[in-house]
XYZ file of C-alpha atoms in Angstrom:
655
model
C -0.040 -0.236 -0.010
C 2.697 2.476 0.780
C 4.739 1.768 -2.504
C 1.153 2.766 -4.076
C 0.608 5.665 -2.739
C 4.005 6.937 -3.256
C 3.211 5.961 -7.036
C 0.530 7.706 -7.014
C 2.144 10.789 -5.395
C 4.787 11.046 -7.756
C 2.005 10.540 -10.555
C 0.427 14.023 -9.508
C 3.646 15.224 -8.791
C 5.001 15.688 -12.116
C 2.138 17.390 -13.644
C 3.540 20.512 -10.926
C 6.878 19.693 -12.425
C 7.918 22.002 -15.329
C 11.817 23.740 -14.383
C 13.427 20.415 -13.034
C 16.344 19.194 -14.815
C 15.104 16.485 -16.699
C 20.158 6.369 -18.135
C 19.889 7.246 -21.531
C 15.853 7.372 -22.648
C 16.763 9.997 -25.449
C 14.494 9.672 -27.551
C 11.321 8.992 -25.255
C 10.954 13.235 -25.533
C 7.143 14.780 -26.126
C 8.658 16.406 -29.278
C 9.434 14.877 -32.729
C 8.022 11.829 -34.663
C 9.397 8.506 -36.335
C 7.263 5.683 -38.283
C 5.356 3.152 -36.716
C 5.445 -0.446 -37.106
C 3.890 -3.042 -35.133
C 4.789 -6.396 -32.680
C 4.449 -9.012 -35.741
C 4.332 -7.063 -38.907
C 1.835 -9.616 -40.424
C -1.462 -8.498 -38.603
C -3.948 -5.764 -39.693
C -5.377 -3.865 -37.143
C -8.665 -2.410 -36.909
C -9.627 1.219 -37.574
C -9.980 2.391 -34.090
C -6.893 0.584 -33.288
C -4.797 2.768 -35.302
C -4.475 5.468 -32.776
C -3.195 3.464 -29.386
C 0.515 3.644 -30.045
C 3.194 2.520 -26.634
C 6.293 2.882 -27.178
C 8.938 0.770 -24.662
C 12.033 2.676 -22.685
C 15.117 3.270 -25.091
C 13.077 3.055 -27.981
C 12.209 5.384 -30.669
C 9.861 3.379 -32.836
C 6.219 3.515 -31.995
C 4.099 0.011 -31.929
C 0.803 -0.808 -32.470
C -1.287 -3.488 -30.129
C -1.402 -6.577 -31.711
C -4.598 -7.985 -31.804
C -3.169 -11.743 -34.160
C -4.549 -14.566 -33.350
C -1.429 -17.190 -35.039
C 0.655 -17.930 -32.198
C -0.600 -18.653 -29.284
C 2.356 -18.331 -27.068
C 3.368 -14.769 -28.077
C -1.062 -13.482 -27.978
C -1.976 -15.614 -24.824
C 0.413 -16.532 -22.934
C 3.590 -13.632 -24.078
C 5.834 -16.366 -23.848
C 8.081 -17.444 -26.673
C 7.216 -20.924 -28.200
C 10.960 -21.727 -27.813
C 10.795 -22.026 -23.736
C 10.156 -25.006 -21.938
C 9.012 -25.064 -18.668
C 9.578 -27.807 -15.520
C 5.905 -29.027 -16.774
C 3.603 -26.847 -15.447
C 2.212 -23.254 -16.789
C 4.037 -20.818 -14.546
C 6.632 -23.257 -13.551
C 10.461 -22.484 -13.633
C 11.597 -21.777 -17.155
C 14.570 -21.475 -19.739
C 15.108 -20.511 -23.683
C 15.915 -23.628 -25.387
C 17.577 -21.417 -28.122
C 20.657 -20.552 -26.078
C 20.699 -16.856 -24.884
C 23.653 -15.840 -23.020
C 23.083 -13.185 -19.617
C 24.920 -9.721 -21.930
C 24.473 -7.084 -19.214
C 27.840 -5.857 -17.257
C 27.164 -4.653 -13.765
C 25.854 -6.467 -10.903
C 23.218 -9.335 -11.446
C 21.553 -11.206 -8.236
C 21.482 -14.032 -10.640
C 17.664 -15.417 -10.268
C 15.851 -15.805 -13.577
C 13.896 -18.707 -13.690
C 10.308 -16.534 -13.550
C 11.772 -14.324 -15.759
C 8.900 -15.084 -18.867
C 5.989 -14.251 -16.789
C 8.106 -11.517 -15.194
C 7.417 -7.006 -15.973
C 10.126 -5.235 -16.094
C 11.368 -1.604 -16.723
C 12.656 -2.915 -19.767
C 9.307 -4.248 -21.497
C 7.134 -1.770 -19.952
C 5.055 -0.214 -22.757
C 4.043 3.753 -22.500
C 1.498 4.129 -24.107
C -0.024 6.996 -26.023
C -4.075 6.904 -26.825
C -6.857 9.011 -27.992
C -9.726 7.188 -25.932
C -9.541 4.783 -23.076
C -8.029 1.770 -24.077
C -9.231 -1.626 -21.564
C -8.014 -5.760 -22.453
C -8.876 -8.567 -20.760
C -8.211 -12.091 -20.996
C -8.922 -15.362 -19.901
C -7.838 -18.702 -19.590
C -9.107 -22.403 -17.749
C -7.680 -24.798 -18.199
C -7.354 -28.798 -17.020
C -6.783 -29.260 -13.427
C -8.203 -25.903 -12.678
C -5.902 -23.891 -14.265
C -6.261 -20.046 -14.891
C -4.971 -17.305 -15.936
C -5.936 -13.832 -16.170
C -4.481 -10.250 -17.514
C -6.377 -6.999 -17.135
C -5.088 -3.880 -18.935
C -6.464 -0.453 -18.883
C -4.540 3.104 -20.272
C -6.071 6.004 -21.373
C -4.644 10.045 -21.427
C -6.211 11.959 -18.457
C -5.231 15.076 -21.101
C -3.244 16.121 -24.211
C -0.717 16.164 -21.565
C -0.345 12.904 -19.024
C -1.525 9.597 -19.882
C -1.067 6.329 -17.091
C -1.460 2.568 -17.908
C -2.260 -0.616 -15.556
C -1.552 -4.435 -15.735
C -1.896 -7.500 -13.819
C -1.388 -10.515 -15.197
C -2.270 -14.018 -12.747
C -0.929 -17.642 -13.526
C -2.472 -20.673 -11.192
C -1.702 -24.027 -11.918
C -2.081 -26.783 -9.645
C -0.609 -29.045 -12.495
C -0.956 -33.208 -12.693
C 1.477 -33.638 -10.563
C 2.007 -33.420 -6.469
C 3.468 -30.209 -4.690
C 4.238 -28.871 -8.332
C 1.822 -25.764 -7.910
C 2.104 -22.156 -9.219
C 0.218 -18.924 -8.684
C 1.744 -16.227 -9.815
C 0.961 -11.991 -9.450
C 2.558 -9.264 -11.526
C 1.244 -5.574 -11.509
C 2.419 -2.919 -13.487
C 1.144 0.804 -13.777
C 3.271 3.324 -15.980
C 2.794 7.083 -16.491
C 3.719 9.663 -19.071
C 3.520 13.676 -18.648
C 4.066 15.791 -20.604
C 4.147 20.512 -20.429
C 1.990 22.340 -22.383
C 5.264 23.984 -24.117
C 6.382 20.467 -24.319
C 9.901 21.145 -22.850
C 9.409 19.293 -20.251
C 8.623 15.215 -19.722
C 8.729 12.911 -17.017
C 8.317 8.947 -17.725
C 7.385 6.314 -14.388
C 7.692 2.883 -14.599
C 6.719 0.601 -11.957
C 5.996 -3.824 -11.386
C 5.414 -5.936 -8.577
C 6.351 -9.733 -9.607
C 5.384 -12.001 -6.825
C 5.925 -15.847 -7.886
C 5.144 -19.291 -5.625
C 6.113 -22.091 -7.043
C 5.666 -25.061 -5.715
C 8.831 -27.748 -5.312
C 8.798 -31.287 -6.252
C 12.058 -32.247 -7.245
C 10.951 -34.521 -10.022
C 9.988 -38.100 -9.749
C 11.312 -40.708 -7.237
C 11.553 -43.011 -10.674
C 11.679 -40.942 -13.695
C 9.730 -41.752 -16.605
C 9.840 -46.062 -15.326
C 6.291 -45.354 -13.816
C 4.423 -43.132 -16.336
C 2.643 -45.639 -18.853
C 1.724 -47.632 -15.680
C -2.358 -47.336 -15.384
C -1.498 -47.807 -11.503
C -0.375 -43.741 -11.966
C -3.250 -42.679 -14.474
C -3.838 -40.020 -11.672
C -0.735 -38.309 -11.982
C -1.006 -37.224 -8.352
C -0.534 -41.073 -6.919
C 3.085 -40.628 -8.225
C 5.588 -40.449 -5.752
C 8.512 -37.123 -6.110
C 11.365 -36.399 -4.539
C 9.977 -33.157 -2.550
C 6.368 -32.738 -0.811
C 6.002 -36.388 -0.599
C 3.913 -36.812 1.944
C 2.802 -33.306 2.932
C -0.721 -31.844 2.611
C -0.993 -28.455 0.230
C -4.183 -26.505 0.062
C -4.306 -24.376 -3.647
C -6.713 -21.909 -4.707
C -7.067 -19.561 -7.307
C -5.993 -16.821 -4.370
C -4.602 -18.670 -1.457
C -2.068 -21.535 -1.791
C -0.450 -23.394 0.809
C 2.578 -24.940 -0.720
C 4.301 -27.607 1.518
C 7.640 -27.406 -0.516
C 8.084 -23.985 -2.171
C 10.468 -20.742 -3.774
C 9.003 -17.618 -3.628
C 10.252 -14.563 -5.525
C 9.258 -10.805 -4.685
C 10.237 -8.413 -7.184
C 9.957 -4.527 -7.752
C 11.074 -1.638 -9.364
C 10.416 1.531 -9.628
C 12.145 4.114 -12.262
C 11.160 8.047 -13.038
C 13.173 9.395 -15.468
C 12.843 13.696 -15.840
C 14.042 15.440 -18.977
C 14.324 19.011 -19.893
C 14.751 20.463 -23.690
C 15.933 23.241 -25.551
C 14.932 23.810 -29.092
C 12.122 25.429 -31.562
C 8.665 25.262 -31.686
C 6.394 26.943 -33.736
C 2.857 27.203 -34.026
C 1.344 25.079 -37.415
C -2.282 25.828 -38.072
C -4.355 23.029 -39.127
C -7.212 24.528 -40.288
C -9.417 27.774 -39.913
C -9.792 27.342 -36.207
C -7.203 24.970 -35.232
C -3.235 25.693 -34.152
C -1.018 22.990 -32.828
C 2.220 23.539 -31.409
C 4.625 21.692 -32.644
C 8.337 21.385 -30.736
C 11.707 20.044 -32.247
C 14.719 19.575 -28.949
C 18.184 19.999 -30.064
C 19.641 19.988 -27.133
C 18.190 17.410 -23.450
C 19.236 16.673 -20.168
C 17.917 14.036 -18.397
C 17.489 12.748 -15.326
C 16.677 8.724 -14.118
C 16.011 7.619 -10.720
C 15.368 3.883 -9.682
C 15.246 1.624 -7.034
C 14.536 -1.767 -7.594
C 14.117 -4.485 -5.065
C 14.866 -8.592 -5.426
C 13.961 -11.311 -2.509
C 14.499 -14.850 -3.506
C 13.680 -17.643 -0.806
C 13.225 -21.958 -0.428
C 11.967 -23.542 2.483
C 10.999 -27.036 3.277
C 8.939 -27.637 6.561
C 9.263 -30.775 6.223
C 12.570 -31.901 4.448
C 13.798 -35.545 2.908
C 16.759 -36.720 4.298
C 17.850 -38.363 1.583
C 16.632 -36.088 -0.772
C 19.212 -32.989 0.497
C 22.240 -36.054 2.011
C 22.159 -36.890 -1.896
C 21.692 -33.951 -3.858
C 23.691 -31.587 -1.742
C 26.089 -33.797 0.111
C 25.100 -32.250 3.422
C 25.417 -33.397 6.966
C 22.039 -33.666 7.029
C 19.503 -33.396 10.429
C 16.179 -33.572 8.985
C 15.334 -29.787 10.706
C 14.183 -26.914 7.845
C 16.099 -26.330 4.597
C 15.315 -22.776 3.966
C 17.090 -20.481 2.002
C 17.125 -15.999 1.611
C 18.551 -13.689 -0.342
C 17.062 -9.864 -0.483
C 19.022 -7.065 -2.363
C 17.947 -3.644 -2.829
C 19.427 -1.459 -5.742
C 19.820 2.554 -5.821
C 20.855 4.118 -8.971
C 20.895 7.667 -10.465
C 21.702 8.789 -13.623
C 22.147 11.867 -14.999
C 22.290 12.237 -18.830
C 23.004 14.639 -21.584
C 21.377 14.493 -25.285
C 21.668 16.215 -28.727
C 19.348 15.787 -31.477
C 21.865 17.253 -34.967
C 18.859 17.277 -36.974
C 15.496 18.924 -36.123
C 12.590 17.005 -35.896
C 14.192 13.733 -35.686
C 14.538 12.637 -32.142
C 15.683 9.328 -33.526
C 18.887 10.444 -34.646
C 20.604 11.929 -31.358
C 24.117 11.493 -29.355
C 23.819 10.780 -25.626
C 26.933 11.039 -22.883
C 26.058 10.150 -18.893
C 27.211 8.827 -15.578
C 25.276 6.628 -13.432
C 26.368 6.116 -9.233
C 24.401 3.034 -7.942
C 24.273 1.633 -4.247
C 23.649 -2.133 -3.872
C 22.927 -3.442 -0.860
C 22.103 -7.430 -0.153
C 20.876 -9.191 2.880
C 21.230 -13.302 4.393
C 20.315 -15.271 6.322
C 24.078 -15.117 7.730
C 25.300 -12.255 6.609
C 24.635 -8.931 4.620
C 27.148 -6.726 1.777
C 27.361 -3.200 0.755
C 29.399 -2.127 -2.217
C 28.755 0.966 -4.789
C 29.197 1.106 -8.688
C 30.091 3.606 -10.987
C 29.526 3.858 -14.547
C 30.212 6.287 -17.116
C 27.876 5.190 -20.951
C 27.217 6.937 -24.135
C 25.029 6.176 -27.257
C 24.704 7.218 -31.257
C 21.743 6.264 -33.066
C 20.493 7.091 -36.352
C 17.094 6.367 -37.194
C 16.775 8.063 -40.953
C 13.684 9.984 -41.552
C 13.062 7.273 -44.623
C 13.233 4.597 -42.999
C 15.686 3.377 -44.679
C 18.640 3.106 -42.383
C 19.138 2.936 -38.834
C 22.920 2.943 -37.010
C 23.616 2.256 -33.243
C 26.392 2.674 -31.158
C 26.653 2.141 -27.891
C 28.736 1.714 -24.876
C 28.762 1.391 -21.164
C 32.475 0.656 -18.874
C 31.756 0.817 -15.054
C 34.720 3.258 -13.646
C 34.679 2.094 -9.773
C 33.279 -0.293 -7.591
C 32.480 -3.769 -6.646
C 32.182 -4.595 -10.535
C 34.955 -2.171 -11.884
C 35.954 -3.458 -15.468
C 32.553 -4.657 -16.540
C 31.837 -3.680 -19.536
C 29.387 -3.313 -22.185
C 29.943 -2.117 -26.179
C 27.590 -3.061 -29.122
C 26.844 -1.859 -32.643
C 23.980 -2.666 -35.237
C 23.332 -1.602 -38.469
C 20.208 -1.936 -39.902
C 19.239 -1.521 -44.270
C 15.463 -1.544 -45.738
C 17.065 -2.464 -49.223
C 13.479 -2.949 -50.879
C 9.915 -4.908 -51.187
C 11.458 -8.357 -52.599
C 14.518 -8.492 -50.689
C 13.385 -6.646 -47.631
C 15.337 -5.370 -44.768
C 19.343 -6.583 -42.892
C 20.723 -6.577 -39.725
C 23.927 -6.428 -38.529
C 25.001 -7.016 -34.893
C 27.550 -6.886 -32.731
C 28.769 -6.935 -29.287
C 31.117 -7.586 -26.508
C 30.678 -7.702 -23.324
C 33.031 -8.850 -19.983
C 31.107 -8.988 -16.413
C 31.822 -10.058 -12.887
C 29.391 -13.271 -13.370
C 25.932 -13.179 -11.644
C 26.379 -13.281 -7.447
C 24.576 -16.350 -6.957
C 27.333 -17.914 -8.439
C 29.930 -16.470 -5.957
C 27.734 -16.840 -3.057
C 24.735 -18.597 -1.515
C 23.319 -19.359 1.682
C 20.902 -21.593 3.470
C 20.221 -23.349 7.062
C 23.007 -26.167 6.474
C 25.404 -24.078 4.060
C 27.048 -20.956 2.600
C 29.798 -20.740 0.843
C 32.225 -18.410 -1.363
C 33.426 -19.214 -4.427
C 36.162 -16.672 -4.719
C 37.547 -18.106 -7.793
C 35.666 -16.862 -10.696
C 36.913 -14.617 -13.329
C 35.016 -12.021 -15.010
C 33.160 -13.378 -18.185
C 33.270 -12.151 -21.615
C 30.786 -12.403 -24.688
C 30.742 -11.670 -28.098
C 27.522 -12.283 -30.270
C 28.049 -11.362 -33.595
C 24.200 -11.645 -36.021
C 23.051 -11.317 -39.440
C 19.279 -11.047 -39.647
C 16.918 -10.867 -42.623
C 13.253 -9.950 -42.188
C 11.283 -9.983 -45.672
C 7.615 -9.407 -45.363
C 6.757 -9.858 -48.817
C 8.112 -13.366 -48.685
C 6.934 -14.074 -45.421
C 10.425 -15.007 -43.816
C 12.358 -14.107 -40.877
C 16.023 -15.554 -40.968
C 18.915 -14.592 -37.649
C 22.555 -16.652 -37.615
C 24.419 -15.566 -34.533
C 28.073 -16.622 -33.605
C 29.029 -16.516 -30.128
C 32.628 -16.690 -29.057
C 32.620 -17.037 -24.901
C 35.292 -17.171 -22.300
C 35.076 -17.986 -18.306
C 31.308 -19.035 -19.302
C 29.805 -19.389 -15.461
C 27.536 -22.371 -14.683
C 27.079 -25.097 -11.807
C 28.121 -28.317 -12.281
C 26.279 -30.043 -9.150
C 23.107 -28.629 -6.959
C 25.208 -26.738 -4.907
C 28.905 -26.177 -6.447
C 29.934 -23.169 -9.170
C 32.333 -23.252 -11.731
C 34.035 -21.809 -15.054
C 34.519 -23.631 -18.506
C 38.223 -24.259 -18.713
C 38.296 -22.954 -22.393
C 37.437 -20.057 -24.921
C 34.327 -21.816 -26.719
C 31.788 -20.922 -29.686
C 28.243 -21.816 -30.654
C 27.042 -21.191 -33.945
C 22.462 -20.288 -34.059
C 20.959 -20.368 -37.227
C 16.963 -19.422 -36.278
C 15.094 -19.696 -39.761
C 10.769 -19.040 -39.822
C 8.776 -19.090 -42.871
C 5.328 -18.617 -43.369
C 4.066 -20.529 -46.113
C 0.272 -19.990 -48.019
C -1.745 -21.445 -50.406
C -5.123 -20.190 -51.181
C -6.499 -20.752 -47.040
C -4.459 -23.026 -45.964
C -1.054 -22.573 -44.257
C 1.961 -23.608 -42.571
C 4.026 -21.658 -40.188
C 7.532 -23.072 -39.580
C 9.800 -22.311 -37.066
C 13.734 -23.691 -37.257
C 16.947 -23.517 -34.933
C 20.231 -25.394 -35.357
C 22.534 -25.099 -32.862
C 26.404 -26.531 -32.685
C 28.756 -26.096 -29.970
C 32.672 -25.934 -30.551
C 34.794 -26.430 -27.843
C 34.521 -27.306 -24.201
C 31.739 -24.953 -22.936
C 29.784 -26.829 -20.305
C 26.199 -25.969 -22.376
C 24.412 -28.149 -23.440
C 21.759 -27.375 -26.607
C 19.285 -29.320 -28.527
C 20.818 -29.238 -32.140
C 17.401 -28.888 -33.786
C 13.936 -27.501 -32.211
C 11.575 -26.866 -34.773
C 7.574 -25.977 -34.294
C 5.085 -26.310 -37.414
C 1.630 -24.836 -36.855
C -0.683 -26.577 -39.713
C -3.669 -24.392 -40.325
C -6.882 -23.764 -42.307
C -7.823 -19.467 -42.090
C -10.872 -17.691 -43.222
C -12.712 -14.566 -42.597
C -16.006 -16.156 -42.700
C -19.431 -13.460 -42.385
C -17.654 -10.301 -42.571
C -15.895 -10.476 -39.380
C -15.643 -13.715 -38.590
C -11.832 -14.612 -38.097
C -10.781 -18.202 -38.549
C -7.973 -19.947 -37.916
C -7.839 -24.210 -37.024
C -5.221 -26.940 -36.922
C -2.572 -29.090 -35.322
C 1.015 -27.576 -34.155
C 3.627 -29.842 -33.335
C 6.739 -28.920 -31.812
C 10.144 -31.479 -31.027
C 13.783 -31.024 -30.706
C 16.306 -33.467 -30.661
C 17.753 -35.156 -27.756
C 20.732 -34.064 -25.660
C 21.442 -33.277 -22.250
C 18.635 -31.233 -20.850
C 20.165 -29.251 -17.787
C 18.378 -30.312 -14.266
C 17.135 -28.258 -11.763
C 18.496 -27.399 -8.420
C 15.054 -26.528 -6.115
C 17.562 -24.701 -3.659
C 19.067 -22.440 -5.919
C 16.606 -22.212 -7.780
C 18.944 -22.841 -10.681
C 19.070 -25.069 -13.888
C 22.353 -26.646 -13.668
C 25.042 -28.560 -15.904
C 24.643 -32.105 -16.368
C 26.152 -35.399 -18.964
C 24.604 -38.709 -17.740
C 20.738 -38.690 -18.976
C 20.210 -37.646 -22.091
C 16.141 -36.257 -22.383
C 14.028 -37.233 -25.335
C 11.012 -36.762 -26.896
C 8.939 -39.808 -27.226
C 6.692 -37.833 -29.844
C 6.309 -34.273 -30.962
C 3.928 -32.469 -28.505
C 0.744 -32.247 -29.872
C -1.803 -29.803 -29.544
C -5.242 -29.153 -31.487
C -6.931 -25.597 -32.117
C -9.471 -23.364 -33.022
C -8.871 -19.597 -33.051
C -10.910 -16.788 -33.861
C -11.707 -13.581 -33.783
C -14.806 -10.999 -34.268
C -14.024 -7.728 -34.186
C -12.843 -6.694 -30.329
C -13.432 -10.409 -29.837
C -10.421 -12.884 -29.475
C -11.033 -16.493 -28.263
C -9.242 -19.967 -28.560
C -9.992 -23.652 -28.019
C -7.143 -26.120 -27.274
C -6.038 -29.719 -27.463
C -2.356 -29.992 -25.566
C -0.120 -33.067 -25.007
C -2.251 -35.122 -27.353
C 1.027 -36.978 -27.787
C 0.526 -38.406 -24.478
C -2.441 -40.990 -25.832
C 0.056 -43.042 -27.555
C 3.233 -42.516 -25.997
C 5.438 -41.184 -22.747
C 4.734 -37.723 -21.384
C 7.944 -35.774 -22.871
C 10.284 -34.386 -20.625
C 11.594 -30.963 -19.851
C 14.370 -32.061 -17.650
C 15.334 -34.975 -16.012
C 12.620 -36.234 -13.930
C 10.171 -33.335 -14.741
C 7.573 -34.566 -17.325
C 5.415 -32.224 -18.995
C 1.424 -32.338 -17.726
C -1.121 -34.773 -19.648
C -3.633 -33.917 -22.331
C -4.560 -30.521 -21.457
C -8.160 -28.474 -22.498
C -7.554 -24.828 -22.703
C -10.370 -22.774 -23.017
C -9.722 -18.545 -23.045
C -10.788 -14.995 -24.339
C -9.165 -11.706 -25.041
C -11.115 -8.293 -24.926
C -10.578 -5.351 -26.014
C -12.062 -1.940 -25.306
C -12.339 1.444 -26.865
C -14.366 4.317 -25.898
């Protein structure tokens, strides 16, 4: 409640600030304009949504809301299709497409719920001509439910606010597997009447509750036994004999991982430039302001808490997995972090009227405080950063070069440099994209230190990770394909070699990754193909499937003038590999080379998606492969659910 009151005060207070000095969001100002893009680039929007746009912090492009029904993962679940999760919606998840963490500076290291989280990076700063609301509701087997709420409106020409809420509740098919997540977000945007002062607010609160069962005790040997048709009768490693109560708004779990994440970011800008009054007609004038110089101040506070609790622990499990001198008492782990940062930047716009062309330079001071069960730590960082961006007015060229260097403090020597060049060739050849990035960073803190009631350790032998990424990408809307070729060069890659011990790869290694998507169409029949190839060269201590693929075969048609129908089959498959195991106490995926995880059959789903004006809905039968094959596994001892029925709607309103 105190946080909510603070946010409301900040939203109101920005309207009273006219001359305050206004991170690096130099392209978020109120003046100027840039071209409009869609999230998917393949869906035609209703006319009444064309005036509803948003921007992401740090990106000078306007996006439109996406009402496509083609991809269930992105539109409804809002999780990329290449992610695997430990059997249940909302469970710990990771991407089978290798995506190294490439941010310099401090990182706590708890990322198992990232796909479900709100962050400043994925915040949407809206601009609407009318209030807009969106409701999403999904119900599935085993009482699974998912709720989504979005509302945004411009209260005046100068002030917009947005509110979002998502809930995931999934008891699952197996014991002690329930998830119950709540995530909230508030955004605000204000610019003064003379358009010199701008302010942006981003606030989020993520609450994740995940039941831990440690996987099946006997692996896949029991799944084909008709005695265990009720999956909750199968013995699991954790919470096996403890009672659990689950409900949409109240869940009690015998063994659980909990994470709480909150953050508030306030960006203030003040511009110098030139304004003109533009005569629209005899009765209407429009004031346009083009900045050429900006000062910007950003204040950010992030809080992160990760905990684990088992009140009735299984002695054999912890002795075998963690090698503890175990006494049977409660197992508990707790890591709490608070990061406060102050950032000051100056930005220049060389070309009047194009805020996507700018040069920025700035400095940031960070204070980081950590609290654990048996200790605490406090340290600071001083960072300098700069960026050059030029997205031309004709939208054919997009050039970016930026860097960040930690000059002093705990993370001294960390840095990141990136360069990007994008060129739109023509309608036939589409857009080509070249990207380079090099990051030097300390390993995330969870690899250096971990504290629990049974053991605390500190690994002082870890060097800085160095990761280089080279990318070529092509996007062709006419031929309906996307291609990305990534080449990673990695040194001192940090990983968990078992449930409780961190280590670094012994040598430099590289990874080649090719990702290709294509849409084939014949009359009303469509084939959406996603394909990925990955190969590691050297002793990388990472395991990825060589081939991952997803296919959607669908019949699509427009019926009765306003019914958009899509019906078909979806299949997903990857080749066998040593998939990462999972350590519940540390909340980390861990490297293993003892058990290959394979698909007994492709994951199959049958679906009917449709949209009628502002209402879209879906009916899905998932995991159809379990009718004729053993459940596929996401990780050793962690099978996916049985056949699941899902029904949901997405309904949006424009007043």
